[in-house]
Coordinates of C-alpha atoms in Angstrom, one line a residue:
Chain A
X1 CA 3.3 22.7 10.5
X2 CA 1.9 20.0 13.0
X3 CA 3.6 19.4 16.6
X4 CA 2.1 16.2 18.3
X5 CA 2.6 14.6 21.8
X6 CA 2.7 11.3 21.9
X7 CA -0.3 9.9 23.2
X8 CA 1.6 7.9 26.4
X9 CA 4.0 10.4 27.4
X10 CA 5.7 11.6 31.0
X11 CA 5.5 10.4 34.6
X12 CA 4.7 6.8 35.1
X13 CA 2.8 5.5 38.3
X14 CA 5.7 4.7 40.3
X15 CA 7.2 8.5 39.6
X16 CA 4.2 9.9 40.7
X17 CA 3.7 7.9 43.8
X18 CA 7.5 8.5 44.8
X19 CA 6.8 12.4 44.1
X20 CA 3.9 12.3 46.3
X21 CA 5.2 10.5 49.3
X22 CA 8.2 12.8 49.0
X23 CA 6.1 15.9 49.4
X24 CA 3.6 14.4 51.7
X25 CA 6.9 13.7 54.4
X26 CA 8.1 17.3 53.4
X27 CA 5.2 19.0 54.2
X28 CA 5.3 21.5 57.6
X29 CA 8.9 21.9 56.6
X30 CA 10.4 19.1 57.6
X31 CA 13.5 18.5 56.3
X32 CA 14.1 14.8 54.4
X33 CA 16.8 13.0 52.1
X34 CA 17.2 10.8 49.4
X35 CA 19.5 8.5 48.7
X36 CA 20.6 9.4 45.5
X37 CA 18.3 11.5 43.5
X38 CA 14.3 10.3 43.8
X39 CA 13.9 10.5 40.3
X40 CA 16.2 10.7 36.8
X41 CA 15.0 14.2 36.0
X42 CA 17.9 16.9 37.3
X43 CA 14.7 19.7 36.8
X44 CA 12.4 18.1 39.1
X45 CA 15.1 16.9 41.5
X46 CA 15.6 20.9 41.5
X47 CA 12.4 21.5 42.4
X48 CA 12.1 19.0 45.0
X49 CA 15.3 20.8 46.6
X50 CA 12.9 23.8 47.0
X51 CA 10.7 22.1 49.0
X52 CA 12.8 21.1 51.5
X53 CA 14.0 17.6 49.7
X54 CA 17.8 17.2 49.9
X55 CA 19.7 14.4 47.6
X56 CA 22.4 13.0 49.8
X57 CA 24.6 10.1 48.3
X58 CA 25.6 8.5 51.3
X59 CA 23.7 7.2 54.4
X60 CA 26.2 9.0 56.6
X61 CA 24.4 12.1 55.9
X62 CA 21.3 11.4 57.1
X63 CA 21.5 12.7 60.4
X64 CA 18.3 12.9 62.5
X65 CA 15.9 13.5 58.8
X66 CA 13.8 11.0 57.4
X67 CA 15.0 9.3 54.4
X68 CA 13.5 8.3 51.0
X69 CA 14.0 5.2 48.9
X70 CA 13.9 6.3 45.4
X71 CA 11.8 4.7 43.1
X72 CA 14.6 2.8 41.8
X73 CA 15.3 1.6 45.4
X74 CA 18.4 0.6 47.2
X75 CA 20.8 -2.3 47.8
X76 CA 19.4 -4.4 50.5
X77 CA 22.8 -4.0 52.4
X78 CA 22.1 -0.6 52.4
X79 CA 18.4 -0.9 53.8
X80 CA 19.6 -3.1 56.4
X81 CA 22.1 -0.8 57.4
X82 CA 19.9 2.4 57.6
X83 CA 16.9 0.5 59.3
X84 CA 19.6 -1.1 62.0
X85 CA 20.7 2.5 62.7
X86 CA 17.3 3.8 63.7
X87 CA 16.7 5.5 60.5
X88 CA 12.7 6.4 59.2
X89 CA 12.6 5.3 56.5
X90 CA 10.1 6.0 53.4
X91 CA 10.4 3.2 50.8
X92 CA 9.2 5.0 47.6
X93 CA 10.2 2.3 45.9
X94 CA 8.5 1.7 42.5
X95 CA 6.0 -1.3 43.3
X96 CA 6.9 -2.8 40.3
X97 CA 10.7 -3.0 40.8
X98 CA 10.0 -3.8 44.4
X99 CA 8.0 -7.3 42.3
X100 CA 11.5 -7.6 40.1
X101 CA 13.3 -7.6 43.7
X102 CA 11.4 -10.2 44.7
X103 CA 11.2 -12.3 42.0
X104 CA 14.8 -12.0 41.4
X105 CA 15.1 -12.9 45.1
X106 CA 12.8 -16.0 44.3
X107 CA 14.7 -17.0 41.5
X108 CA 18.2 -17.1 43.5
X109 CA 16.1 -18.8 46.4
X110 CA 15.2 -21.5 43.9
X111 CA 19.1 -22.0 42.4
X112 CA 18.6 -20.9 39.6
X113 CA 21.5 -18.6 38.3
X114 CA 20.1 -15.2 37.3
X115 CA 20.5 -13.5 34.2
X116 CA 19.6 -9.8 34.4
X117 CA 18.7 -7.4 30.9
X118 CA 19.6 -4.3 32.0
X119 CA 22.4 -1.5 32.6
X120 CA 25.0 -2.6 35.2
X121 CA 25.5 0.6 36.5
X122 CA 21.9 1.9 36.5
X123 CA 20.7 2.4 40.6
X124 CA 17.5 -0.3 40.0
X125 CA 20.0 -3.1 38.6
X126 CA 22.4 -2.5 41.0
X127 CA 19.5 -2.4 44.0
X128 CA 18.4 -5.3 42.3
X129 CA 21.8 -7.5 42.2
X130 CA 21.5 -7.3 46.1
X131 CA 18.4 -9.5 45.9
X132 CA 20.2 -12.4 44.2
X133 CA 22.1 -14.4 46.7
X134 CA 23.6 -16.9 43.8
X135 CA 25.4 -16.3 40.2
X136 CA 23.8 -13.2 38.8
X137 CA 24.7 -11.7 35.3
X138 CA 24.3 -8.4 33.9
X139 CA 23.7 -7.7 30.3
X140 CA 22.8 -5.0 28.1
X141 CA 22.8 -6.8 24.6
X142 CA 21.9 -10.7 24.1
X143 CA 25.3 -10.6 22.2
X144 CA 26.9 -9.9 25.5
X145 CA 25.8 -13.3 27.1
X146 CA 28.0 -15.5 25.2
X147 CA 29.5 -18.8 26.4
X148 CA 26.8 -19.4 29.0
X149 CA 24.9 -22.7 28.8
X150 CA 23.7 -24.9 31.7
X151 CA 21.0 -27.1 32.9
X152 CA 19.1 -23.8 34.1
X153 CA 18.9 -20.1 34.2
X154 CA 16.4 -17.2 35.0
X155 CA 15.7 -14.3 33.5
X156 CA 14.9 -10.8 34.8
X157 CA 15.0 -7.2 33.1
X158 CA 15.0 -3.8 34.4
X159 CA 11.8 -2.4 34.4
X160 CA 12.6 0.0 31.5
X161 CA 14.7 -2.6 29.0
X162 CA 12.4 -2.8 25.2
X163 CA 10.3 -6.4 24.4
X164 CA 12.7 -6.3 21.2
X165 CA 16.1 -6.4 23.5
X166 CA 14.3 -9.2 26.0
X167 CA 13.1 -11.1 22.8
X168 CA 17.0 -11.2 21.6
X169 CA 18.3 -12.3 24.6
X170 CA 15.5 -15.1 25.2
X171 CA 15.7 -16.8 22.1
X172 CA 19.3 -17.4 22.5
X173 CA 18.6 -19.7 25.5
X174 CA 16.4 -22.8 24.9
X175 CA 19.6 -24.4 23.0
X176 CA 21.7 -23.6 25.7
X177 CA 19.6 -24.3 28.8
X178 CA 17.6 -26.9 29.5
X179 CA 14.8 -24.8 31.1
X180 CA 15.0 -21.0 30.6
X181 CA 12.2 -19.4 33.1
X182 CA 11.7 -15.9 32.0
X183 CA 10.0 -13.3 33.8
X184 CA 8.8 -10.3 32.1
X185 CA 9.2 -7.6 34.0
X186 CA 9.5 -4.7 31.6
X187 CA 6.9 -2.3 33.2
X188 CA 3.6 -1.9 31.4
X189 CA 3.4 1.8 31.2
X190 CA 7.5 1.3 29.6
X191 CA 6.1 -0.8 27.1
X192 CA 2.8 1.5 26.4
X193 CA 5.0 4.6 26.4
X194 CA 7.7 3.2 24.1
X195 CA 4.7 1.9 21.7
X196 CA 3.3 5.7 21.6
X197 CA 6.6 6.7 20.8
X198 CA 7.3 4.3 18.0
X199 CA 4.0 4.9 16.3
X200 CA 4.7 9.0 16.8
X201 CA 8.3 8.9 15.3
X202 CA 6.7 7.1 12.2
X203 CA 4.2 9.6 11.5
X204 CA 6.8 12.3 12.0
X205 CA 9.8 14.0 10.2
X206 CA 11.7 15.1 13.9
X207 CA 11.5 13.8 17.0
X208 CA 12.1 15.9 20.4
X209 CA 12.4 13.1 23.5
X210 CA 12.6 14.9 26.9
X211 CA 13.8 13.3 30.1
X212 CA 16.9 13.0 31.9
X213 CA 20.4 12.3 30.4
X214 CA 20.5 10.0 32.8
X215 CA 17.6 8.1 32.5
X216 CA 17.1 4.7 30.8
X217 CA 13.9 4.3 30.1
X218 CA 14.3 8.1 28.3
X219 CA 17.4 6.7 26.4
X220 CA 15.7 3.9 25.2
X221 CA 12.9 5.9 23.8
X222 CA 14.8 8.2 22.3
X223 CA 16.8 5.1 20.7
X224 CA 13.2 3.7 19.5
X225 CA 12.6 7.0 17.8
X226 CA 16.1 7.3 16.2
X227 CA 14.7 3.8 14.0
X228 CA 12.0 6.0 12.1
X229 CA 13.0 9.7 12.2
X230 CA 15.7 12.1 13.4
X231 CA 15.7 12.3 17.1
X232 CA 16.9 14.7 19.8
X233 CA 17.0 13.5 23.3
X234 CA 17.1 17.1 25.4
X235 CA 16.7 18.1 29.2
X236 CA 15.6 21.7 29.0
X237 CA 14.4 24.1 26.3
X238 CA 17.2 25.9 26.0
X239 CA 19.0 22.8 24.0
X240 CA 16.3 23.1 21.7
X241 CA 18.4 24.2 18.1
X242 CA 16.4 26.1 15.8
X243 CA 17.7 24.7 12.9
X244 CA 16.7 21.2 14.1
X245 CA 13.2 22.5 12.9
X246 CA 13.6 24.3 9.6
X247 CA 12.7 22.3 6.6
X248 CA 10.4 19.4 8.6
X249 CA 6.5 19.0 8.6
X250 CA 5.6 16.8 11.5
X251 CA 7.5 17.4 14.8
X252 CA 6.7 14.8 17.4
X253 CA 7.7 14.8 21.5
X254 CA 7.3 12.6 23.8
X255 CA 8.8 12.2 27.2
X256 CA 10.3 10.0 29.8
X257 CA 8.7 8.6 32.9
X258 CA 10.3 10.8 35.2
X259 CA 9.6 14.2 32.9
X260 CA 7.3 16.0 34.6
X261 CA 3.9 18.0 32.5
X262 CA 6.0 21.5 33.6
X263 CA 9.1 20.7 31.5
X264 CA 6.7 19.2 28.9
X265 CA 4.7 22.2 28.1
X266 CA 7.9 24.8 28.6
X267 CA 9.5 22.7 25.5
X268 CA 6.7 22.2 23.9
X269 CA 5.9 26.2 24.2
X270 CA 10.0 27.0 22.9
X271 CA 9.2 25.1 19.9
X272 CA 5.7 26.9 19.0
X273 CA 8.4 30.1 19.2
X274 CA 10.5 29.0 17.3
X275 CA 8.4 27.7 14.3
X276 CA 7.4 31.3 14.6
X277 CA 3.5 29.5 15.8
X278 CA 1.1 31.2 18.5
X279 CA -1.2 28.8 20.5
X280 CA 1.3 28.3 23.8
X281 CA 0.1 26.0 25.8
X282 CA -0.7 26.6 30.0
X283 CA -1.3 22.8 30.5
X284 CA -0.2 19.9 28.9
X285 CA -4.3 19.3 28.1
X286 CA -3.7 21.8 25.4
X287 CA -0.6 20.1 23.5
X288 CA -2.4 17.8 21.0
X289 CA -1.8 14.4 20.9
X290 CA -0.8 11.9 18.2
X291 CA -3.9 10.2 17.6
X292 CA -3.0 6.4 17.7
X293 CA -6.8 5.0 16.7
X294 CA -6.1 5.1 13.0
X295 CA -2.4 3.9 13.0
X296 CA -3.7 0.5 15.4
X297 CA -4.7 -2.1 13.2
Chain B
X1 CA 30.1 -39.5 -7.8
X2 CA 30.6 -39.4 -3.6
X3 CA 28.0 -41.1 -1.7
X4 CA 27.9 -40.3 2.1
X5 CA 26.6 -41.3 5.0
X6 CA 25.5 -38.3 7.7
X7 CA 27.8 -38.4 10.9
X8 CA 25.1 -39.1 13.5
X9 CA 22.2 -40.6 12.2
X10 CA 19.7 -44.1 12.9
X11 CA 19.2 -45.5 16.4
X12 CA 19.0 -43.6 19.3
X13 CA 19.5 -44.2 22.8
X14 CA 15.4 -44.7 23.7
X15 CA 15.3 -46.9 20.3
X16 CA 18.1 -49.3 21.4
X17 CA 17.4 -49.6 24.6
X18 CA 13.1 -50.7 23.6
X19 CA 14.7 -53.0 21.0
X20 CA 17.0 -54.8 24.1
X21 CA 14.1 -54.5 26.1
X22 CA 12.2 -56.2 23.7
X23 CA 14.2 -59.0 22.9
X24 CA 15.5 -59.8 26.2
X25 CA 11.7 -60.6 27.0
X26 CA 10.9 -62.4 24.0
X27 CA 14.2 -64.5 25.0
X28 CA 13.1 -68.2 25.3
X29 CA 10.2 -68.1 22.8
X30 CA 8.2 -66.0 25.1
X31 CA 5.3 -64.5 23.6
X32 CA 5.0 -61.1 24.4
X33 CA 2.8 -57.9 23.0
X34 CA 3.4 -54.0 22.1
X35 CA 1.0 -51.6 22.8
X36 CA 1.0 -49.6 19.3
X37 CA 4.4 -49.9 17.5
X38 CA 7.4 -50.4 19.5
X39 CA 9.8 -47.6 17.4
X40 CA 8.5 -45.8 14.0
X41 CA 9.6 -48.3 11.6
X42 CA 7.4 -50.8 9.5
X43 CA 10.7 -52.4 8.8
X44 CA 12.0 -53.0 12.1
X45 CA 8.8 -54.2 13.6
X46 CA 8.4 -56.4 11.0
X47 CA 11.2 -58.2 12.6
X48 CA 10.3 -57.8 15.7
X49 CA 7.2 -59.5 14.8
X50 CA 9.4 -62.4 13.6
X51 CA 11.0 -63.0 17.1
X52 CA 7.8 -63.1 18.6
X53 CA 7.0 -59.7 19.6
X54 CA 3.5 -58.5 18.3
X55 CA 1.5 -55.5 17.9
X56 CA -1.8 -54.9 19.2
X57 CA -3.7 -51.8 19.4
X58 CA -6.0 -52.5 22.1
X59 CA -5.4 -53.7 25.8
X60 CA -7.9 -56.1 25.3
X61 CA -5.5 -57.8 23.5
X62 CA -3.1 -58.9 25.7
X63 CA -4.4 -61.6 27.4
X64 CA -1.8 -63.7 29.5
X65 CA 1.1 -62.2 27.2
X66 CA 3.1 -59.8 29.3
X67 CA 3.4 -56.1 27.1
X68 CA 5.6 -53.6 26.6
X69 CA 5.3 -49.8 26.8
X70 CA 6.7 -48.7 23.8
X71 CA 9.1 -45.5 23.4
X72 CA 7.0 -42.9 22.8
X73 CA 5.0 -44.2 26.1
X74 CA 1.6 -44.3 26.4
X75 CA -1.3 -42.4 28.1
X76 CA -1.4 -42.8 32.3
X77 CA -4.7 -43.6 32.2
X78 CA -4.1 -46.7 30.1
X79 CA -1.2 -47.8 32.0
X80 CA -2.9 -47.7 35.2
X81 CA -5.8 -49.4 33.5
X82 CA -3.2 -52.3 32.6
X83 CA -1.6 -52.4 35.6
X84 CA -4.7 -52.5 37.4
X85 CA -5.8 -55.2 35.7
X86 CA -3.0 -57.2 36.8
X87 CA -1.1 -57.2 33.2
X88 CA 3.2 -57.5 33.1
X89 CA 4.2 -54.9 31.9
X90 CA 8.2 -53.7 30.3
X91 CA 8.4 -49.9 30.4
X92 CA 10.2 -49.2 27.5
X93 CA 9.5 -45.8 27.4
X94 CA 12.5 -43.6 26.3
X95 CA 13.7 -41.8 29.6
X96 CA 14.1 -38.7 27.8
X97 CA 10.2 -38.7 26.5
X98 CA 9.8 -40.0 30.6
X99 CA 11.7 -36.9 31.7
X100 CA 9.0 -34.9 29.7
X101 CA 6.4 -36.6 31.2
X102 CA 7.1 -35.5 34.2
X103 CA 8.1 -31.8 33.5
X104 CA 4.7 -31.6 32.0
X105 CA 3.1 -33.0 35.3
X106 CA 5.3 -31.1 37.8
X107 CA 4.6 -27.5 35.8
X108 CA 0.7 -28.4 35.6
X109 CA 1.0 -29.5 39.6
X110 CA 2.6 -25.8 39.9
X111 CA -0.6 -24.4 38.2
X112 CA 0.7 -23.4 34.8
X113 CA -1.0 -24.0 31.8
X114 CA 1.1 -26.2 29.4
X115 CA 2.1 -25.4 26.2
X116 CA 3.3 -28.2 24.2
X117 CA 5.3 -28.0 20.5
X118 CA 4.7 -31.1 19.0
X119 CA 2.0 -32.5 16.9
X120 CA -0.6 -33.5 19.0
X121 CA -1.9 -37.1 17.2
X122 CA 1.9 -38.4 17.8
X123 CA 1.5 -41.2 20.2
X124 CA 4.7 -39.0 22.3
X125 CA 2.3 -36.1 22.4
X126 CA -1.0 -38.3 23.2
X127 CA 1.0 -40.1 25.9
X128 CA 2.3 -36.5 27.5
X129 CA -0.8 -34.6 27.3
X130 CA -2.1 -37.3 29.8
X131 CA 0.2 -36.1 32.4
X132 CA -1.2 -32.7 32.4
X133 CA -3.7 -32.0 34.5
X134 CA -4.7 -28.5 34.3
X135 CA -4.5 -26.6 30.3
X136 CA -2.6 -27.9 27.6
X137 CA -2.3 -26.6 24.3
X138 CA -0.4 -28.5 21.4
X139 CA 0.7 -26.6 18.6
X140 CA 3.0 -28.0 15.6
X141 CA 3.8 -23.8 14.6
X142 CA 4.6 -20.6 16.5
X143 CA 1.8 -19.3 14.2
X144 CA -0.7 -21.7 15.7
X145 CA -0.2 -20.4 19.5
X146 CA -2.3 -17.0 18.2
X147 CA -4.5 -14.7 20.8
X148 CA -3.4 -16.5 24.0
X149 CA -1.8 -14.6 27.0
X150 CA -2.2 -14.2 30.9
X151 CA -0.1 -14.8 33.7
X152 CA 2.2 -17.3 33.2
X153 CA 2.7 -20.4 31.1
X154 CA 4.6 -23.8 30.6
X155 CA 6.4 -24.8 27.2
X156 CA 8.0 -28.0 26.5
X157 CA 8.5 -30.2 23.5
X158 CA 7.9 -33.4 21.6
X159 CA 11.2 -35.0 22.0
X160 CA 11.8 -34.8 18.3
X161 CA 10.8 -31.5 17.4
X162 CA 13.6 -28.5 15.9
X163 CA 15.5 -26.0 17.7
X164 CA 14.1 -23.0 15.2
X165 CA 10.8 -24.3 15.9
X166 CA 11.0 -24.0 19.9
X167 CA 12.5 -20.7 19.1
X168 CA 10.1 -19.4 16.9
X169 CA 7.5 -19.8 19.6
X170 CA 9.2 -18.9 22.5
X171 CA 10.0 -15.3 21.2
X172 CA 6.3 -15.0 21.1
X173 CA 5.7 -15.4 24.7
X174 CA 7.5 -12.8 26.9
X175 CA 5.2 -10.0 25.9
X176 CA 2.1 -12.2 26.5
X177 CA 2.8 -13.9 29.2
X178 CA 4.2 -11.8 33.1
X179 CA 6.0 -15.6 33.5
X180 CA 7.4 -17.8 30.8
X181 CA 8.9 -21.4 31.7
X182 CA 10.3 -23.0 29.1
X183 CA 11.9 -26.7 29.0
X184 CA 13.9 -27.6 26.4
X185 CA 13.0 -31.5 25.9
X186 CA 14.3 -31.7 22.7
X187 CA 16.4 -35.1 23.2
X188 CA 19.7 -33.6 22.7
X189 CA 20.5 -37.3 19.7
X190 CA 17.7 -35.4 17.8
X191 CA 19.4 -31.7 17.8
X192 CA 22.8 -33.9 16.7
X193 CA 21.3 -36.0 13.9
X194 CA 19.3 -32.6 12.9
X195 CA 22.5 -31.0 12.4
X196 CA 24.5 -33.6 10.9
X197 CA 21.7 -33.7 8.5
X198 CA 21.8 -30.2 7.7
X199 CA 25.7 -29.9 7.3
X200 CA 25.9 -32.9 4.5
X201 CA 22.4 -31.5 3.1
X202 CA 24.7 -28.6 2.7
X203 CA 27.3 -30.5 1.0
X204 CA 25.1 -32.2 -1.0
X205 CA 23.3 -32.3 -4.6
X206 CA 20.5 -35.2 -3.6
X207 CA 19.4 -36.6 -0.1
X208 CA 18.0 -40.2 0.7
X209 CA 16.0 -39.2 4.2
X210 CA 15.8 -43.1 5.4
X211 CA 13.3 -43.7 8.1
X212 CA 9.0 -44.3 9.0
X213 CA 7.0 -42.4 6.7
X214 CA 5.3 -41.9 10.3
X215 CA 8.3 -41.0 12.2
X216 CA 8.2 -37.4 13.4
X217 CA 12.5 -37.1 13.4
X218 CA 12.4 -38.5 10.6
X219 CA 10.2 -35.9 8.6
X220 CA 12.0 -33.0 10.8
X221 CA 15.2 -34.4 9.0
X222 CA 13.9 -34.3 5.6
X223 CA 12.0 -30.9 6.6
X224 CA 15.7 -29.6 7.0
X225 CA 17.4 -31.8 4.6
X226 CA 15.0 -30.3 2.0
X227 CA 15.8 -26.8 2.6
X228 CA 19.4 -27.4 1.2
X229 CA 19.3 -30.2 -1.7
X230 CA 16.7 -32.2 -3.4
X231 CA 15.2 -34.6 -0.6
X232 CA 13.2 -38.1 -0.9
X233 CA 12.0 -39.5 2.1
X234 CA 12.1 -43.8 1.7
X235 CA 11.5 -46.5 3.9
X236 CA 12.8 -49.4 1.9
X237 CA 15.3 -49.8 -1.1
X238 CA 12.6 -50.5 -3.8
X239 CA 11.2 -46.8 -3.1
X240 CA 14.9 -45.3 -5.3
X241 CA 14.3 -44.0 -8.7
X242 CA 17.6 -44.7 -10.8
X243 CA 15.7 -40.6 -12.5
X244 CA 16.9 -39.2 -8.9
X245 CA 20.6 -39.9 -9.2
X246 CA 21.2 -39.0 -12.8
X247 CA 23.1 -36.0 -13.2
X248 CA 24.1 -35.5 -9.4
X249 CA 28.2 -35.7 -8.1
X250 CA 27.5 -35.4 -4.5
X251 CA 24.8 -38.0 -2.6
X252 CA 24.0 -38.0 0.6
X253 CA 22.3 -40.2 3.3
X254 CA 20.7 -40.1 6.6
X255 CA 18.2 -41.4 8.7
X256 CA 15.7 -41.1 11.5
X257 CA 16.1 -42.2 14.9
X258 CA 14.3 -45.9 14.2
X259 CA 16.2 -46.7 11.4
X260 CA 17.9 -49.9 11.9
X261 CA 21.5 -50.2 10.4
X262 CA 20.7 -53.2 8.2
X263 CA 18.1 -50.7 6.5
X264 CA 20.5 -48.2 6.3
X265 CA 23.0 -51.0 4.4
X266 CA 20.2 -52.4 2.1
X267 CA 19.7 -48.7 1.1
X268 CA 23.2 -47.3 0.3
X269 CA 23.8 -51.1 -1.7
X270 CA 20.4 -50.3 -3.6
X271 CA 22.1 -46.6 -4.6
X272 CA 25.7 -48.3 -5.4
X273 CA 24.3 -50.8 -7.7
X274 CA 22.1 -47.8 -9.6
X275 CA 24.9 -45.7 -10.2
X276 CA 26.8 -48.6 -11.6
X277 CA 29.6 -48.9 -8.7
X278 CA 31.2 -52.0 -7.6
X279 CA 32.2 -51.4 -3.2
X280 CA 29.1 -52.4 -1.4
X281 CA 28.8 -52.3 1.9
X282 CA 28.2 -55.2 4.9
X283 CA 28.7 -53.0 7.5
X284 CA 27.3 -49.7 8.4
X285 CA 31.1 -49.0 9.1
X286 CA 31.7 -49.6 5.3
X287 CA 29.7 -46.7 4.5
X288 CA 31.7 -43.0 4.0
X289 CA 30.5 -40.5 6.6
X290 CA 30.5 -37.0 5.8
X291 CA 33.2 -35.4 8.0
X292 CA 31.6 -32.5 9.8
X293 CA 35.1 -31.1 11.0
X294 CA 35.9 -29.3 7.9
X295 CA 33.1 -27.3 8.3
X296 CA 32.8 -26.6 11.7
X297 CA 34.1 -23.5 13.3

């Protein structure tokens, strides 16, 4: 029996930064609010609540409190409304997402219709769309972008999409548009995490993918993983079914960008218990990591 | 036995325009010169010579004569040299090629390294390259563009490349560059001619592809055709080998953008003779054309 964690998994730079900004703002018993969940991990959001960081859904609920703009960003109109209303805002928009918003705005200012590869209901995409002044299309699959063509088009991507999906979309465009301007706005950490998951899944019998059920990047990891191994996407240790682990020699674990280390440790330890082993982990560093180097050409 | 001509074949807009400009300039026994062959068809170049249009290879040979810039364009330095030397130039650069040159220049002015899909020794590409002030790469296949990556890249194509080759190249780029800006500069006539050739070849046993052996667009037609049927690329009727035509029911004919109608007629009639039929063509309109409509979805 081998249990291994993907080399690159868990918190990304943008999530760490957002949590750090929130915790700093909440120091000294300052009650603060986030507009929508700060990150897409319900367990972590619950922990933050214990530190006085409350999730609200509407700006009306802010009151006199400081408000944090979450890592996915918020629509421009909402931001402007809050600023005009005199609220103190702490902008925890991931810098990669902010860059994406800026590219979207620039493309539309330069007259490009903008094609977004992403999930139209995801907060990152909803916020992004608000930065595009002209035509915008949102598609989650290349096949959804049929019957469009014209002089020029700009292409950007939700930061957590897969490079394969971007390629599938881009390949359709040169014969339909005279000019195709693609910005690969998939965040590097996303690409690296996806690649680590892919490599581990190729060398595993079963994969446990940890992260919010509403987390795009975690769902993408599960999708990639399922191409190579039996895959289960879970949020908490209690979801693990002992039956999954039977008759499997190689168990792989990976985690989305908004999954905290303590949750990875809890889930690892739950697996250890269920398979009857004893070497529990105290820190994430205690968990064996899948060595990618042997497999890289 | 069926002998059919591809629906779209022979002279394109740019070639017709160049020949018209040359013939008009040569009217009234004006001796004029072209810098390199006006178009890539030796038989047509020979006919033009009879009208007083001589091919020269070096500007030194112009003398007092008017000089025609051929449809593929000439390098910028050469053009400036000629203008400064006071020569009268008639610019027969195909408008689509001129547009391509302008896009190449603009991309390099905006700081993009420029990736050209094309044949580095083709006069169109040699001329195009001169319009790019910064870095330029020329590749004839996607696989030739290995080990490059960076912040941004502009992609353009020789006007006679195939859309498939452009797609094969473009699909490699989003994971290597943050920004990929592709201009599909393949001329529409080229795409349509390729598609007509493909459809005819799919419904033929043998294909005769007519055009200069030095003609890029004709070579591309032959390449596409050979994927579906036995294919022979010829310039003149005398090249046809009677053996080719034996035991074949469906003979297809297509012609590159620089192939004049009279040559298509001569070759069609030669085939008619060799297979022992009698319905010779006087005009290109007399040749049965492959009906594409039945095959289009």
